[in-house]
Coordinates of C-alpha atoms in Angstrom, one line a residue:
M19 CA 59.0 42.8 -86.3
D20 CA 60.4 39.3 -85.1
W21 CA 57.5 37.3 -83.7
C22 CA 59.6 35.5 -81.5
H23 CA 61.6 38.7 -79.2
Y24 CA 58.8 39.4 -76.4
R25 CA 59.4 43.1 -73.6
F26 CA 57.8 42.9 -71.0
R27 CA 56.8 45.1 -68.3
S28 CA 54.6 44.8 -64.8
R29 CA 54.3 46.7 -61.6
W30 CA 53.3 45.2 -58.7
A31 CA 52.0 47.8 -55.5
L32 CA 52.5 45.4 -52.6
P33 CA 51.9 46.4 -49.0
T34 CA 55.6 45.4 -46.9
P35 CA 58.4 47.2 -46.7
P36 CA 61.2 47.6 -50.0
A37 CA 63.4 45.2 -47.5
A38 CA 61.1 43.0 -47.2
V39 CA 60.5 42.1 -51.1
F40 CA 63.4 42.6 -51.5
D41 CA 64.2 39.0 -49.2
A42 CA 61.3 37.3 -50.9
L43 CA 62.6 37.9 -54.0
Q44 CA 66.2 36.8 -54.4
R45 CA 64.7 33.5 -52.8
A46 CA 63.8 31.6 -56.2
E47 CA 64.0 27.9 -54.5
D48 CA 61.0 29.7 -53.0
Y49 CA 58.9 30.8 -55.8
P50 CA 56.9 27.5 -55.5
R51 CA 55.5 28.6 -52.6
W52 CA 53.5 31.6 -53.4
W53 CA 53.5 31.4 -57.3
P54 CA 51.6 29.0 -59.1
Q55 CA 53.3 28.4 -62.3
V56 CA 57.3 28.3 -61.0
R57 CA 56.6 24.2 -60.5
E58 CA 59.7 24.2 -59.7
V59 CA 63.1 25.2 -59.1
V60 CA 66.4 23.6 -58.7
P61 CA 69.5 25.6 -57.3
A62 CA 72.3 24.7 -59.7
D63 CA 74.8 26.6 -57.1
G64 CA 74.5 29.7 -55.5
T65 CA 73.8 32.2 -58.6
S66 CA 71.7 29.9 -60.4
G67 CA 69.1 26.8 -61.2
T68 CA 66.8 25.5 -63.5
L69 CA 62.9 26.3 -63.5
R70 CA 60.6 24.9 -64.6
I71 CA 57.3 27.5 -65.6
R72 CA 54.5 26.5 -66.5
S73 CA 51.0 29.0 -67.3
V74 CA 47.3 28.5 -68.5
L75 CA 47.9 27.4 -72.1
P76 CA 49.4 23.5 -71.4
Y77 CA 52.9 24.0 -71.9
D78 CA 56.2 24.1 -69.5
L79 CA 59.2 26.6 -70.0
V80 CA 62.4 25.9 -68.8
L81 CA 65.5 27.9 -67.8
T82 CA 68.1 28.2 -67.0
A83 CA 69.0 30.9 -64.1
R84 CA 72.2 33.1 -63.6
A85 CA 71.6 36.0 -61.1
V86 CA 74.2 38.7 -62.6
R87 CA 72.7 41.8 -60.1
R88 CA 71.8 41.8 -56.8
D89 CA 71.7 44.5 -55.2
P90 CA 69.2 45.3 -52.0
A91 CA 71.2 49.4 -51.6
T92 CA 69.2 50.1 -54.6
G93 CA 66.5 47.0 -54.8
V94 CA 67.9 45.6 -58.4
L95 CA 67.5 42.2 -59.1
E96 CA 68.9 40.6 -62.6
I97 CA 69.3 37.9 -64.2
E98 CA 69.9 35.9 -67.4
M99 CA 68.3 33.2 -69.0
S100 CA 68.5 30.5 -70.5
G101 CA 67.0 27.6 -72.5
D102 CA 63.2 27.6 -74.1
L103 CA 63.6 31.2 -73.6
D104 CA 67.4 33.2 -74.2
G105 CA 67.1 36.6 -72.4
W106 CA 66.9 38.7 -69.6
A107 CA 64.7 39.5 -66.4
R108 CA 65.7 42.6 -63.5
W109 CA 62.8 43.9 -60.2
T110 CA 63.3 46.8 -59.6
L111 CA 61.7 47.9 -56.3
T112 CA 61.4 51.3 -54.8
A113 CA 59.4 52.6 -51.6
D114 CA 56.2 53.9 -51.8
K115 CA 53.8 55.5 -49.2
T116 CA 51.5 52.3 -49.1
G117 CA 55.1 49.8 -49.0
T118 CA 56.3 48.9 -52.4
L119 CA 56.0 49.3 -55.7
A120 CA 57.6 46.6 -58.1
R121 CA 58.8 46.8 -61.0
Y122 CA 59.1 43.9 -63.1
D123 CA 61.0 43.7 -67.0
Q124 CA 61.8 41.0 -69.0
E125 CA 63.2 41.0 -72.8
V126 CA 63.5 37.3 -74.3
D127 CA 63.6 35.6 -77.4
V128 CA 61.2 32.5 -77.4
T129 CA 63.4 29.4 -78.8
K130 CA 61.4 26.3 -78.0
P131 CA 60.0 25.1 -81.2
L132 CA 56.4 24.7 -80.8
M133 CA 55.7 28.3 -79.1
R134 CA 58.9 29.7 -82.7
R135 CA 56.2 27.8 -85.1
L136 CA 53.0 29.1 -83.9
A137 CA 55.0 33.0 -83.3
V138 CA 52.3 35.1 -85.3
P139 CA 48.7 33.8 -85.0
C140 CA 49.5 32.8 -81.0
R141 CA 51.4 35.8 -79.8
P142 CA 48.5 37.6 -78.1
L143 CA 47.5 33.9 -76.3
F144 CA 51.4 34.1 -75.5
R145 CA 51.4 37.4 -74.3
A146 CA 47.3 36.9 -72.2
N147 CA 49.1 33.8 -70.4
H148 CA 52.0 36.3 -69.7
A149 CA 50.2 38.3 -68.2
L150 CA 47.3 35.8 -66.2
M151 CA 50.6 34.4 -64.4
M152 CA 52.2 38.0 -63.5
R153 CA 48.8 38.4 -62.1
A154 CA 48.4 35.4 -60.1
G155 CA 52.3 36.1 -59.1
R156 CA 51.7 39.6 -57.4
R157 CA 49.0 38.2 -55.5
G158 CA 51.4 35.4 -54.2
L159 CA 52.9 37.7 -53.5
A160 CA 51.2 39.5 -51.2
A161 CA 49.5 36.8 -49.6
Y162 CA 52.8 35.7 -48.5
L163 CA 54.4 38.2 -46.7
A164 CA 51.3 39.4 -45.4
A165 CA 51.5 35.4 -43.9
D166 CA 55.2 36.7 -43.3
G167 CA 53.7 39.2 -40.6
R168 CA 55.8 41.5 -43.1
A169 CA 53.0 43.6 -44.8
V170 CA 53.2 47.3 -43.5

């Protein structure tokens, strides 16, 4: 087993139509407005930028993200990332009777040296840290969309 390799999946039920959720998720530069753990997004061009992320544990992750798929018809947004994490992440949005089901899939290898050294003893903490970040993101996006008047 590669202790520095992670696969994550989260599902967010949002009371908002898929088009509005897609619109919000494709604007990564706005993430710090609604997702507390996304501390900074610096766009480089129309398809890439740098993100600084920090959840509960006292370390920042710095990533360069590049959009590889942006398809509103299928509800798919996908990025490749490099930096402290190398891999990919994908949002898949589907209509649900109460709004949108947003599925987040991520597969990454940790490259940050400290996290690699602590890979075995801290793996449960790293996974919990990610889960807390995703929970806060769902709450933040739901509130952001409701304040925008986009909720169903």
